[in-house]
Short mmCIF file of C-alpha atoms (C1' of nucleotides) in Angstrom, two decimals:
data_model
loop_
_atom_site.label_atom_id
_atom_site.label_comp_id
_atom_site.label_asym_id
_atom_site.label_seq_id
_atom_site.Cartn_x
_atom_site.Cartn_y
_atom_site.Cartn_z
CA MET K 1 25.81 -29.14 6.09
CA LEU K 2 24.93 -25.51 6.61
CA HIS K 3 25.29 -23.35 9.65
CA ILE K 4 22.33 -21.34 10.77
CA ASN K 5 23.73 -18.09 9.44
CA GLU K 6 24.24 -19.59 6.01
CA VAL K 7 20.66 -20.72 5.96
CA LYS K 8 19.64 -17.22 6.86
CA LYS K 9 21.61 -15.79 3.97
CA MET K 10 20.20 -18.29 1.51
CA SER K 11 16.58 -18.05 2.58
CA GLY K 12 16.21 -14.60 4.03
CA VAL K 13 14.72 -16.08 7.18
CA SER K 14 16.09 -14.63 10.39
CA VAL K 15 18.14 -16.69 12.82
CA ARG K 16 15.59 -16.06 15.51
CA THR K 17 12.89 -17.44 13.29
CA LEU K 18 14.87 -20.58 12.56
CA ARG K 19 15.41 -21.21 16.24
CA TYR K 20 11.74 -20.56 16.80
CA TYR K 21 10.76 -23.07 14.14
CA ASP K 22 13.06 -25.54 15.83
CA LYS K 23 11.44 -24.98 19.18
CA ILE K 24 7.88 -25.36 17.94
CA GLU K 25 9.05 -28.41 16.01
CA LEU K 26 8.03 -27.00 12.67
CA LEU K 27 11.51 -27.30 11.19
CA LYS K 28 14.23 -29.16 13.06
CA PRO K 29 17.87 -29.04 11.97
CA ALA K 30 19.24 -32.17 10.35
CA SER K 31 21.78 -32.56 13.10
CA LYS K 32 23.78 -30.67 15.68
CA THR K 33 27.45 -30.26 16.43
CA GLN K 34 28.85 -31.60 19.65
CA GLY K 35 28.57 -28.13 21.10
CA GLY K 36 24.91 -27.89 20.11
CA HIS K 37 25.09 -25.69 17.03
CA ARG K 38 22.36 -26.36 14.48
CA LEU K 39 23.24 -27.89 11.13
CA TYR K 40 20.87 -27.86 8.14
CA SER K 41 20.90 -29.85 4.92
CA ASN K 42 19.24 -29.25 1.58
CA THR K 43 16.17 -31.12 2.71
CA GLU K 44 15.55 -28.56 5.41
CA LEU K 45 16.16 -25.71 3.00
CA LYS K 46 13.46 -27.01 0.71
CA LYS K 47 11.05 -27.50 3.55
CA LEU K 48 11.80 -23.99 4.72
CA GLN K 49 10.83 -22.64 1.34
CA GLN K 50 7.62 -24.59 1.45
CA ILE K 51 6.89 -23.02 4.79
CA GLN K 52 7.68 -19.59 3.38
CA PHE K 53 5.29 -20.08 0.53
CA LEU K 54 2.46 -21.40 2.65
CA LYS K 55 2.92 -18.43 4.92
CA THR K 56 2.57 -15.97 2.07
CA ILE K 57 -0.75 -17.43 1.12
CA GLY K 58 -1.91 -16.83 4.62
CA PHE K 59 -1.67 -20.06 6.54
CA GLN K 60 -0.70 -20.05 10.18
CA LEU K 61 2.37 -21.93 11.36
CA SER K 62 0.26 -24.43 13.28
CA GLU K 63 -1.66 -25.26 10.12
CA ILE K 64 1.49 -25.51 8.06
CA LYS K 65 2.95 -27.87 10.59
CA ILE K 66 0.04 -30.25 10.28
CA MET K 67 0.09 -30.01 6.48
CA LEU K 68 3.73 -30.86 6.21
CA GLU K 69 3.61 -33.59 8.81
CA SER K 70 0.95 -35.75 7.29
CA GLU K 71 1.90 -37.41 4.04
CA GLU K 72 -1.63 -37.67 2.70
CA TRP K 73 -2.91 -34.18 3.17
CA ASP K 74 -5.88 -33.02 1.20
CA TRP K 75 -4.45 -29.84 -0.18
CA SER K 76 -7.46 -28.86 -2.21
CA ILE K 77 -9.67 -28.56 0.83
CA SER K 78 -7.34 -26.35 2.79
CA LEU K 79 -6.57 -24.29 -0.26
CA MET K 80 -10.25 -23.73 -0.86
CA LYS K 81 -10.73 -22.82 2.75
CA GLN K 82 -7.90 -20.38 2.50
CA LEU K 83 -9.28 -18.91 -0.69
CA SER K 84 -12.63 -18.27 0.87
CA TYR K 85 -10.95 -16.65 3.83
CA VAL K 86 -8.86 -14.41 1.60
CA MET K 87 -11.92 -13.42 -0.37
CA SER K 88 -13.90 -12.50 2.70
CA GLU K 89 -10.99 -10.44 3.95
CA LYS K 90 -10.84 -8.60 0.66
CA ASP K 91 -14.53 -7.95 0.92
CA ARG K 92 -14.18 -6.59 4.41
CA LEU K 93 -11.40 -4.28 3.30
CA SER K 94 -13.50 -3.07 0.40
CA LYS K 95 -16.22 -2.01 2.78
CA ILE K 96 -13.69 -0.23 4.93
CA GLU K 97 -12.29 1.47 1.86
CA PHE K 98 -15.76 2.59 0.89
CA ASN K 99 -16.36 4.08 4.30
CA LEU K 100 -13.00 5.78 4.33
CA ARG K 101 -13.52 7.39 0.95
CA GLU K 102 -16.90 8.61 2.00
CA LEU K 103 -15.43 10.17 5.10
CA ILE K 104 -12.57 11.76 3.20
CA ASN K 105 -14.84 13.25 0.60
CA GLY K 106 -17.16 14.40 3.31
CA ILE K 107 -14.32 16.30 4.87
CA ALA K 108 -13.33 17.79 1.55
CA ILE K 109 -16.74 19.34 1.26
CA GLU K 110 -17.75 20.07 4.78
CA GLY K 111 -14.50 20.78 6.49
CA GLU K 112 -13.06 18.92 9.40
CA GLU K 113 -14.90 18.50 12.63
CA PHE K 114 -18.54 18.74 11.95
CA ARG K 115 -18.70 16.08 9.33
CA ILE K 116 -16.70 13.54 11.28
CA LYS K 117 -18.88 13.74 14.31
CA LYS K 118 -21.99 13.57 12.21
CA ILE K 119 -20.88 10.46 10.43
CA MET K 120 -19.63 8.79 13.52
CA SER K 121 -22.93 9.28 15.21
CA LEU K 122 -24.50 7.61 12.21
CA TYR K 123 -22.94 4.32 13.19
CA THR K 124 -24.33 4.32 16.67
CA ARG K 125 -26.36 1.16 17.01
CA ASP K 126 -25.22 -2.28 16.10
CA SER K 127 -21.76 -1.63 14.87
CA LYS K 128 -21.48 -5.28 13.96
CA ASP K 129 -22.07 -4.66 10.31
CA VAL K 130 -21.54 -1.05 9.52
CA LEU K 131 -22.30 -1.20 5.87
CA THR K 132 -25.66 -2.89 6.02
CA TYR K 133 -26.76 -0.48 8.66
CA ASP K 134 -25.59 2.33 6.47
CA ARG K 135 -27.60 1.05 3.55
CA GLU K 136 -30.71 0.81 5.66
CA GLU K 137 -30.28 4.35 6.86
CA LEU K 138 -30.06 5.57 3.32
CA ASN K 139 -33.03 3.51 2.33
CA ILE K 140 -35.17 5.12 4.91
CA LYS K 141 -33.92 8.60 4.24
CA ASN K 142 -34.28 8.75 0.51
CA SER K 143 -34.93 5.96 -1.85
CA GLU K 144 -34.50 8.32 -4.74
CA VAL K 145 -30.84 8.93 -4.23
CA LEU K 146 -30.28 5.33 -3.37
CA GLU K 147 -30.99 4.33 -6.91
CA LYS K 148 -28.17 6.53 -8.02
CA LEU K 149 -25.90 5.34 -5.28
CA PRO K 150 -24.09 2.67 -7.28
CA ASN K 151 -23.10 5.36 -9.75
CA MET K 152 -22.55 7.94 -7.10
CA THR K 153 -19.95 6.20 -5.00
CA SER K 154 -17.18 8.54 -4.21
CA SER K 155 -14.69 6.52 -6.17
CA ASP K 156 -16.49 7.33 -9.38
CA PRO K 157 -14.45 10.05 -11.03
CA ASP K 158 -17.43 11.89 -12.47
CA SER K 159 -19.08 12.40 -9.14
CA LEU K 160 -15.71 13.00 -7.59
CA GLU K 161 -15.20 16.05 -9.73
CA TRP K 162 -18.39 17.60 -8.44
CA ILE K 163 -17.29 16.94 -4.92
CA ALA K 164 -13.92 18.47 -5.63
CA LEU K 165 -15.40 21.54 -7.27
CA LEU K 166 -17.82 22.18 -4.45
CA GLY K 167 -15.02 21.67 -1.96
CA GLN K 168 -12.86 24.22 -3.72
CA LEU K 169 -15.71 26.65 -3.77
CA LYS K 170 -16.04 26.41 -0.04
CA LYS K 171 -12.31 26.58 0.48
CA HIS K 172 -11.88 29.76 -1.51
CA MET K 173 -15.22 31.29 -0.74
CA HIS K 174 -13.59 34.03 1.29
CA LEU K 175 -12.11 35.50 -1.89
CA GLY K 176 -15.52 36.70 -2.95
CA TYR K 177 -17.60 35.75 -5.94
CA ASN K 178 -15.85 38.12 -8.26
CA ASP K 179 -12.41 36.63 -7.71
CA THR K 180 -10.73 35.11 -10.75
CA ARG K 181 -10.18 31.80 -9.08
CA ILE K 182 -13.78 31.53 -8.05
CA GLN K 183 -14.94 32.48 -11.51
CA ASN K 184 -12.71 29.79 -12.95
CA ILE K 185 -14.19 27.17 -10.70
CA ILE K 186 -17.66 28.28 -11.63
CA LYS K 187 -16.69 28.13 -15.26
CA ARG K 188 -15.57 24.55 -14.92
CA MET K 189 -18.75 23.73 -13.10
CA ASP K 190 -20.78 25.23 -15.88
CA GLU K 191 -18.81 23.34 -18.47
CA LYS K 192 -19.21 20.09 -16.65
CA LYS K 193 -22.88 20.78 -16.27
CA GLY K 194 -22.99 21.28 -20.00
CA GLU K 195 -21.89 17.74 -20.63
CA ASP K 196 -25.31 16.25 -21.02
CA PHE K 197 -24.24 12.93 -22.33
CA ASN K 198 -25.33 10.22 -19.99
CA ASP K 199 -28.14 9.44 -17.65
CA GLU K 200 -26.30 10.46 -14.55
CA ASP K 201 -26.74 14.05 -15.40
CA ALA K 202 -30.33 14.05 -14.32
CA PHE K 203 -28.98 13.64 -10.86
CA LEU K 204 -26.21 16.13 -11.35
CA ASP K 205 -28.62 18.73 -12.63
CA LYS K 206 -30.65 18.18 -9.55
CA LEU K 207 -27.57 18.72 -7.49
CA TRP K 208 -27.07 21.95 -9.36
CA ASP K 209 -30.62 23.00 -8.74
CA ILE K 210 -30.63 22.09 -5.12
CA ARG K 211 -29.67 25.63 -4.31
CA MET K 212 -33.22 26.69 -5.01
CA SER K 213 -34.87 24.73 -2.24
CA PRO K 214 -33.49 23.99 1.17
CA GLU K 215 -36.00 21.20 1.55
CA GLU K 216 -34.86 19.46 -1.56
CA SER K 217 -31.34 19.71 -0.28
CA LYS K 218 -32.32 17.74 2.75
CA LYS K 219 -33.49 14.94 0.55
CA HIS K 220 -30.12 14.62 -1.10
CA ASN K 221 -28.25 14.26 2.08
CA LEU K 222 -25.55 11.98 0.84
CA TYR K 223 -23.03 14.77 0.79
CA PRO K 224 -24.63 17.53 2.71
CA ILE K 225 -23.71 20.86 1.22
CA ASP K 226 -24.40 23.71 3.52
CA GLN K 227 -26.65 26.47 2.44
CA GLU K 228 -23.93 29.04 2.67
CA VAL K 229 -21.90 27.41 -0.07
CA LEU K 230 -24.96 26.95 -2.21
CA ASN K 231 -25.92 30.59 -1.87
CA PHE K 232 -22.42 31.62 -2.70
CA MET K 233 -22.43 29.37 -5.72
CA GLU K 234 -25.63 30.97 -6.94
CA LYS K 235 -24.24 34.45 -6.62
CA ALA K 236 -21.00 33.55 -8.32
CA TYR K 237 -22.90 31.77 -11.06
CA ILE K 238 -25.11 34.71 -11.77
CA HIS K 239 -22.06 36.88 -11.92
CA TYR K 240 -20.41 34.45 -14.29
CA ILE K 241 -23.37 34.36 -16.63
CA ALA K 242 -23.62 38.13 -16.65
CA LYS K 243 -19.98 38.48 -17.62
CA LYS K 244 -20.14 35.76 -20.18
CA GLY K 245 -23.43 36.64 -21.62
CA MET Z 1 -25.32 6.05 35.53
CA LEU Z 2 -24.91 2.67 33.96
CA HIS Z 3 -23.31 -0.46 35.31
CA ILE Z 4 -20.72 -2.22 33.23
CA ASN Z 5 -23.10 -4.99 32.23
CA GLU Z 6 -25.66 -2.51 30.97
CA VAL Z 7 -23.00 -0.83 28.86
CA LYS Z 8 -22.15 -4.22 27.45
CA LYS Z 9 -25.75 -4.87 26.51
CA MET Z 10 -26.15 -1.47 24.93
CA SER Z 11 -22.92 -1.47 22.98
CA GLY Z 12 -22.10 -5.10 22.39
CA VAL Z 13 -18.66 -4.57 23.85
CA SER Z 14 -17.53 -7.25 26.29
CA VAL Z 15 -16.99 -6.55 29.94
CA ARG Z 16 -13.38 -7.62 29.66
CA THR Z 17 -12.89 -5.12 26.87
CA LEU Z 18 -14.36 -2.30 28.90
CA ARG Z 19 -12.06 -3.10 31.78
CA TYR Z 20 -9.19 -3.27 29.33
CA TYR Z 21 -10.05 0.13 27.89
CA ASP Z 22 -10.12 1.46 31.40
CA LYS Z 23 -6.70 0.04 32.16
CA ILE Z 24 -5.05 1.42 29.04
CA GLU Z 25 -6.83 4.71 29.73
CA LEU Z 26 -8.66 4.73 26.46
CA LEU Z 27 -12.07 4.94 28.09
CA LYS Z 28 -12.38 5.56 31.81
CA PRO Z 29 -15.69 5.23 33.62
CA ALA Z 30 -17.35 8.44 34.66
CA SER Z 31 -17.13 7.43 38.29
CA LYS Z 32 -16.99 4.47 40.62
CA THR Z 33 -19.08 3.26 43.49
CA GLN Z 34 -17.59 3.15 46.94
CA GLY Z 35 -16.86 -0.48 46.41
CA GLY Z 36 -15.05 0.21 43.14
CA HIS Z 37 -17.70 -0.80 40.60
CA ARG Z 38 -17.42 1.14 37.34
CA LEU Z 39 -20.18 3.56 36.42
CA TYR Z 40 -20.63 4.97 32.93
CA SER Z 41 -22.64 7.93 31.68
CA ASN Z 42 -23.92 8.84 28.24
CA THR Z 43 -20.72 10.66 27.46
CA GLU Z 44 -18.74 7.45 27.79
CA LEU Z 45 -21.27 5.57 25.71
CA LYS Z 46 -20.83 8.02 22.87
CA LYS Z 47 -17.08 7.87 23.09
CA LEU Z 48 -17.28 4.10 23.09
CA GLN Z 49 -19.24 4.22 19.86
CA GLN Z 50 -16.66 6.47 18.32
CA ILE Z 51 -14.00 3.99 19.32
CA GLN Z 52 -16.03 1.18 17.81
CA PHE Z 53 -16.34 3.03 14.56
CA LEU Z 54 -12.69 3.95 14.32
CA LYS Z 55 -11.90 0.33 14.99
CA THR Z 56 -14.09 -0.86 12.15
CA ILE Z 57 -12.16 1.30 9.73
CA GLY Z 58 -8.99 -0.32 10.93
CA PHE Z 59 -7.30 1.99 13.40
CA GLN Z 60 -5.35 0.62 16.34
CA LEU Z 61 -6.38 1.45 19.87
CA SER Z 62 -3.22 3.45 20.46
CA GLU Z 63 -3.99 5.60 17.45
CA ILE Z 64 -7.60 6.03 18.47
CA LYS Z 65 -6.50 7.10 21.90
CA ILE Z 66 -4.35 9.87 20.48
CA MET Z 67 -7.08 10.95 18.08
CA LEU Z 68 -9.68 11.27 20.74
CA GLU Z 69 -7.35 12.91 23.22
CA SER Z 70 -6.18 15.82 21.12
CA GLU Z 71 -8.82 18.37 20.39
CA GLU Z 72 -7.72 19.43 16.96
CA TRP Z 73 -6.53 16.29 15.27
CA ASP Z 74 -5.76 16.30 11.59
CA TRP Z 75 -8.31 13.72 10.58
CA SER Z 76 -7.68 13.94 6.89
CA ILE Z 77 -4.08 12.80 7.20
CA SER Z 78 -4.83 9.80 9.34
CA LEU Z 79 -7.76 8.87 7.17
CA MET Z 80 -5.58 9.05 4.08
CA LYS Z 81 -2.91 7.03 5.79
CA GLN Z 82 -5.49 4.47 6.71
CA LEU Z 83 -6.83 4.43 3.18
CA SER Z 84 -3.40 3.84 1.72
CA TYR Z 85 -2.86 1.02 4.19
CA VAL Z 86 -6.18 -0.57 3.35
CA MET Z 87 -5.46 -0.30 -0.35
CA SER Z 88 -2.07 -1.97 -0.01
CA GLU Z 89 -3.61 -4.72 2.07
CA LYS Z 90 -6.23 -5.32 -0.60
CA ASP Z 91 -3.49 -5.44 -3.14
CA ARG Z 92 -1.57 -8.00 -1.16
CA LEU Z 93 -4.65 -10.15 -0.74
CA SER Z 94 -5.32 -10.00 -4.44
CA LYS Z 95 -1.93 -11.45 -5.17
CA ILE Z 96 -2.50 -14.21 -2.65
CA GLU Z 97 -5.86 -14.92 -4.22
CA PHE Z 98 -4.22 -15.21 -7.59
CA ASN Z 99 -1.68 -17.71 -6.32
CA LEU Z 100 -4.34 -19.74 -4.58
CA ARG Z 101 -6.51 -19.96 -7.64
CA GLU Z 102 -3.59 -21.05 -9.72
CA LEU Z 103 -2.79 -23.83 -7.30
CA ILE Z 104 -6.39 -24.95 -6.99
CA ASN Z 105 -6.91 -25.01 -10.73
CA GLY Z 106 -3.68 -26.89 -11.17
CA ILE Z 107 -4.78 -29.55 -8.77
CA ALA Z 108 -8.19 -29.77 -10.36
CA ILE Z 109 -6.76 -30.15 -13.82
CA GLU Z 110 -3.70 -32.24 -13.29
CA GLY Z 111 -4.58 -34.10 -10.14
CA GLU Z 112 -2.24 -35.47 -7.55
CA GLU Z 113 0.97 -35.14 -9.47
CA PHE Z 114 0.52 -31.46 -9.93
CA ARG Z 115 0.64 -30.58 -6.32
CA ILE Z 116 4.06 -32.07 -5.84
CA LYS Z 117 5.62 -30.63 -8.94
CA LYS Z 118 3.93 -27.31 -9.07
CA ILE Z 119 4.02 -26.45 -5.44
CA MET Z 120 7.59 -27.55 -5.11
CA SER Z 121 8.80 -25.65 -8.12
CA LEU Z 122 6.85 -22.64 -7.10
CA TYR Z 123 8.87 -22.08 -4.03
CA THR Z 124 12.15 -23.69 -4.88
CA ARG Z 125 12.79 -21.79 -8.05
CA ASP Z 126 12.07 -18.14 -7.80
CA SER Z 127 9.41 -17.78 -5.21
CA LYS Z 128 11.91 -16.52 -2.72
CA ASP Z 129 12.97 -13.71 -4.98
CA VAL Z 130 9.43 -12.91 -5.90
CA LEU Z 131 8.27 -12.73 -2.35
CA THR Z 132 11.05 -10.69 -0.86
CA TYR Z 133 10.86 -8.35 -3.81
CA ASP Z 134 7.18 -8.12 -3.23
CA ARG Z 135 7.50 -7.13 0.38
CA GLU Z 136 10.14 -4.57 -0.30
CA GLU Z 137 8.09 -3.03 -3.03
CA LEU Z 138 5.16 -2.62 -0.72
CA ASN Z 139 7.32 -1.03 1.92
CA ILE Z 140 8.75 1.42 -0.54
CA LYS Z 141 5.31 2.24 -1.80
CA ASN Z 142 4.05 2.96 1.66
CA SER Z 143 6.90 5.15 2.77
CA GLU Z 144 6.89 7.11 -0.46
CA VAL Z 145 3.23 7.64 -0.23
CA LEU Z 146 3.53 8.85 3.31
CA GLU Z 147 6.07 11.44 2.32
CA LYS Z 148 3.69 12.84 -0.25
CA LEU Z 149 0.71 12.82 2.01
CA PRO Z 150 1.09 16.20 3.68
CA ASN Z 151 0.95 17.89 0.28
CA MET Z 152 -1.26 15.45 -1.47
CA THR Z 153 -4.10 14.67 0.89
CA SER Z 154 -6.89 14.03 -1.47
CA SER Z 155 -9.24 15.40 1.09
CA ASP Z 156 -7.99 18.68 -0.19
CA PRO Z 157 -10.47 19.69 -2.85
CA ASP Z 158 -7.82 21.12 -5.17
CA SER Z 159 -5.88 17.90 -5.42
CA LEU Z 160 -9.12 16.01 -5.49
CA GLU Z 161 -10.13 17.69 -8.70
CA TRP Z 162 -6.97 16.48 -10.40
CA ILE Z 163 -7.62 12.98 -9.27
CA ALA Z 164 -11.20 13.22 -10.46
CA LEU Z 165 -10.17 14.56 -13.85
CA LEU Z 166 -7.58 11.88 -14.41
CA GLY Z 167 -10.08 9.28 -13.29
CA GLN Z 168 -12.61 10.50 -15.82
CA LEU Z 169 -9.99 10.43 -18.51
CA LYS Z 170 -9.31 6.81 -17.78
CA LYS Z 171 -12.97 5.99 -17.55
CA HIS Z 172 -13.84 7.47 -20.91
CA MET Z 173 -10.58 6.76 -22.67
CA HIS Z 174 -12.26 4.26 -24.96
CA LEU Z 175 -14.11 7.09 -26.66
CA GLY Z 176 -10.90 8.24 -28.31
CA TYR Z 177 -9.02 11.49 -27.91
CA ASN Z 178 -11.17 13.34 -30.39
CA ASP Z 179 -14.41 12.74 -28.55
CA THR Z 180 -16.22 15.80 -27.28
CA ARG Z 181 -16.37 14.56 -23.75
CA ILE Z 182 -12.66 13.85 -23.68
CA GLN Z 183 -11.90 17.23 -25.14
CA ASN Z 184 -14.03 18.85 -22.48
CA ILE Z 185 -12.16 17.09 -19.74
CA ILE Z 186 -8.87 18.14 -21.26
CA LYS Z 187 -10.16 21.67 -21.48
CA ARG Z 188 -10.94 21.72 -17.79
CA MET Z 189 -7.55 20.30 -17.06
CA ASP Z 190 -5.91 23.02 -19.06
CA GLU Z 191 -7.94 25.66 -17.33
CA LYS Z 192 -7.15 24.34 -13.94
CA LYS Z 193 -3.51 24.14 -14.85
CA GLY Z 194 -3.72 27.80 -15.75
CA GLU Z 195 -4.62 28.66 -12.19
CA ASP Z 196 -1.17 29.26 -10.84
CA PHE Z 197 -2.14 30.82 -7.61
CA ASN Z 198 -0.78 29.01 -4.63
CA ASP Z 199 2.22 26.95 -3.67
CA GLU Z 200 0.54 23.63 -4.13
CA ASP Z 201 0.63 24.09 -7.82
CA ALA Z 202 4.28 23.23 -8.00
CA PHE Z 203 3.22 19.73 -7.21
CA LEU Z 204 0.24 19.83 -9.49
CA ASP Z 205 2.39 21.01 -12.35
CA LYS Z 206 4.62 18.09 -11.70
CA LEU Z 207 1.66 15.82 -11.88
CA TRP Z 208 0.85 17.36 -15.20
CA ASP Z 209 4.37 16.81 -16.40
CA ILE Z 210 4.61 13.28 -15.14
CA ARG Z 211 3.62 12.04 -18.54
CA MET Z 212 7.10 12.82 -19.70
CA SER Z 213 8.92 10.48 -17.38
CA PRO Z 214 7.72 7.01 -16.46
CA GLU Z 215 10.06 6.93 -13.49
CA GLU Z 216 8.59 10.01 -11.95
CA SER Z 217 5.18 8.54 -12.32
CA LYS Z 218 6.18 5.67 -10.12
CA LYS Z 219 6.97 8.05 -7.33
CA HIS Z 220 3.47 9.43 -7.20
CA ASN Z 221 1.78 6.16 -6.82
CA LEU Z 222 -1.00 6.99 -4.43
CA TYR Z 223 -3.53 6.87 -7.18
CA PRO Z 224 -1.56 4.93 -9.66
CA ILE Z 225 -1.87 6.59 -13.01
CA ASP Z 226 -0.87 4.12 -15.59
CA GLN Z 227 1.26 5.08 -18.48
CA GLU Z 228 -1.56 4.35 -20.84
CA VAL Z 229 -3.70 7.11 -19.39
CA LEU Z 230 -0.80 9.52 -19.37
CA ASN Z 231 -0.01 8.82 -22.98
CA PHE Z 232 -3.63 9.24 -23.84
CA MET Z 233 -3.72 12.50 -21.98
CA GLU Z 234 -0.77 13.75 -23.94
CA LYS Z 235 -2.35 12.86 -27.25
CA ALA Z 236 -5.65 14.40 -26.34
CA TYR Z 237 -3.91 17.49 -25.05
CA ILE Z 238 -1.95 17.96 -28.27
CA HIS Z 239 -5.17 17.58 -30.17
CA TYR Z 240 -6.83 20.12 -27.92
CA ILE Z 241 -4.09 22.67 -28.39
CA ALA Z 242 -4.14 22.16 -32.13
CA LYS Z 243 -7.86 22.74 -32.31
CA LYS Z 244 -7.73 25.67 -30.00
CA GLY Z 245 -5.05 27.17 -32.19
"C1'" DT P 1 48.81 -23.85 21.85
"C1'" DA P 2 46.80 -19.85 23.98
"C1'" DT P 3 43.76 -16.34 23.33
"C1'" DA P 4 40.57 -13.17 21.32
"C1'" DA P 5 36.81 -12.43 18.38
"C1'" DA P 6 32.98 -14.02 15.96
"C1'" DA P 7 29.12 -16.88 15.92
"C1'" DG P 8 25.89 -19.55 18.21
"C1'" DA P 9 22.77 -20.98 22.20
"C1'" DT P 10 19.45 -20.05 25.80
"C1'" DG P 11 16.20 -17.49 28.32
"C1'" DA P 12 13.38 -13.61 29.46
"C1'" DC P 13 10.45 -9.93 28.23
"C1'" DG P 14 7.62 -7.41 24.82
"C1'" DT P 15 4.24 -6.89 21.11
"C1'" DA P 16 -2.25 -6.21 20.13
"C1'" DA P 17 -6.41 -6.86 21.85
"C1'" DG P 18 -8.39 -8.94 24.56
"C1'" DG P 19 -10.27 -14.46 26.23
"C1'" DT P 20 -10.39 -17.47 29.89
"C1'" DC P 21 -9.81 -19.14 34.37
"C1'" DA P 22 -9.50 -18.57 39.56
"C1'" DC P 23 -10.43 -16.26 43.49
"C1'" DT P 24 -12.28 -12.30 46.16
"C1'" DT P 25 -15.34 -8.47 47.15
"C1'" DT P 26 -19.48 -5.67 46.63
"C1'" DC P 27 -24.47 -5.00 45.61
"C1'" DA P 28 -29.28 -5.76 46.11
"C1'" DA P 29 -33.02 -8.33 47.70
"C1'" DC P 30 -35.18 -10.77 51.29
"C1'" DG S 1 -27.89 -10.80 58.33
"C1'" DT S 2 -27.64 -13.90 54.60
"C1'" DT S 3 -27.17 -15.15 50.04
"C1'" DG S 4 -26.74 -15.29 45.09
"C1'" DA S 5 -25.57 -12.45 41.32
"C1'" DA S 6 -22.61 -9.31 39.57
"C1'" DA S 7 -18.40 -6.98 39.86
"C1'" DG S 8 -13.53 -6.67 41.02
"C1'" DT S 9 -8.38 -8.07 40.37
"C1'" DG S 10 -4.60 -10.88 38.79
"C1'" DA S 11 -2.36 -14.31 36.11
"C1'" DC S 12 -1.63 -16.81 32.15
"C1'" DC S 13 -2.73 -17.61 27.06
"C1'" DT S 14 -2.88 -16.44 22.11
"C1'" DT S 15 0.89 -15.15 16.91
"C1'" DA S 16 5.25 -15.09 15.16
"C1'" DC S 17 8.67 -13.58 16.07
"C1'" DG S 18 12.25 -8.92 17.69
"C1'" DT S 19 15.31 -7.46 21.03
"C1'" DC S 20 18.38 -7.56 24.62
"C1'" DA S 21 21.51 -10.01 28.15
"C1'" DT S 22 24.34 -13.62 29.36
"C1'" DC S 23 26.90 -17.76 28.43
"C1'" DT S 24 29.29 -21.29 25.44
"C1'" DT S 25 31.30 -22.98 21.20
"C1'" DT S 26 33.96 -22.42 17.18
"C1'" DT S 27 37.53 -20.41 14.49
"C1'" DA S 28 41.46 -17.52 13.25
"C1'" DT S 29 45.66 -15.73 14.38
"C1'" DA S 30 50.04 -14.94 17.02
#
DNA sequence: TATAAAAGATGACGTAAGGTCACTTTCAAC
DNA sequence: GTTGAAAGTGACCTTACGTCATCTTTTATA
């Protein structure tokens, strides 16, 4: 027979938790001393481990209680239920992750305040399902970019580099287009532009050429790049070519 | 001025919730009638939508309150923190999903007997060790990541470029270290490494040198860079240097 | 065997974000 | 002025315990 503290040491479950399980009748001690101290046997230890496991796969204590009480429990059904729940949760988190990355990259390019407020106001209506609303918005705005969207998610490293490079350009813009650092960034941009291997580059070239037309830039509003940065990029690029050439 | 029920209809937020937000001083009505009925203006509606959005990306009300109260809040840090939390949650759910599928398949294949044997053995034998280890590992991950965050916010375009470059390396690793595209990426890495301008680069150099020590690489786990990629990077880099002369 | 210290028990309050009653007061229309 | 709808407040409920505060039992030692 084990005292409550020994059970704690063997299972890692806190004393408070054991008393709580006793109270809600999930796990009662095998017996008690005359003075009322709880005593546990191996049977209870095993059951405790079952509880631990079922908790880690996401069941609530009330559910676990029912499962362990009834001898003939249909495990497969509740496991399937649990699996579908876990999957939907993962899905939800993926959407959140997507939104977060978009926001973070937006900040990297645009700087703090402006972008945040802009994006937040994008989610104004039915905030029930943010992502579907988002998709619709994009659909309406520009179907062209939408086709590229699956490849253009911010977690794609190729696109990410463009975002990073543009962000650095803005960050160090104050150094002037002739600065070494700026010229290096431009150089890397040019080199990356030169990689004309896959189909994505049609889009990337467009991004590069956006600087020519403010109207075009409005069409590709996924990561709005303000005109100032684009103008600066053009200047710095010309300078780079002149030096190089 | 809008009555509370009109706000509900426009925002989808329950009346109880609005009263709750009032009580915790997250969102106070613009004014009240003589009788004490809450009246909201457009300003409050907008703020409510911001709250809704921040909630959908997983922030707690207490955090949202602080964010909206302080004028110049460092959004990038809290967004990164949130992202790292979301990622660890996804990770946890993936492990649960794995366990669930294993159990379900076991039942499907082996029938009744399986559930007793497998489930029992799963938690009696080593599940306890596995689980506690698991939790601790996650905790360590989180705290370590948080320490690095101030320097390593990937909303900073400089760090972002490193992440993007490493990501591309991984993505195109299958092409082999001698491939033109790979060599181009390595070239840009080398060039960026050469930019030893500001203080952040101490960290970036470390990132570059991580390939030497697997233990160090574990410390910088925000965007886990597996050893495979690092080894590949080393090979490709050696090749690049050799070619370059 | 007396006593002190450690271990255990019990109970209350707190957590996050509200839901759900129960009861009272105000608003708006007639 | 009356009345029904809408608004107000307050209390208790939810999960799975953590954290005191106070009291009792057990155990070790003198």
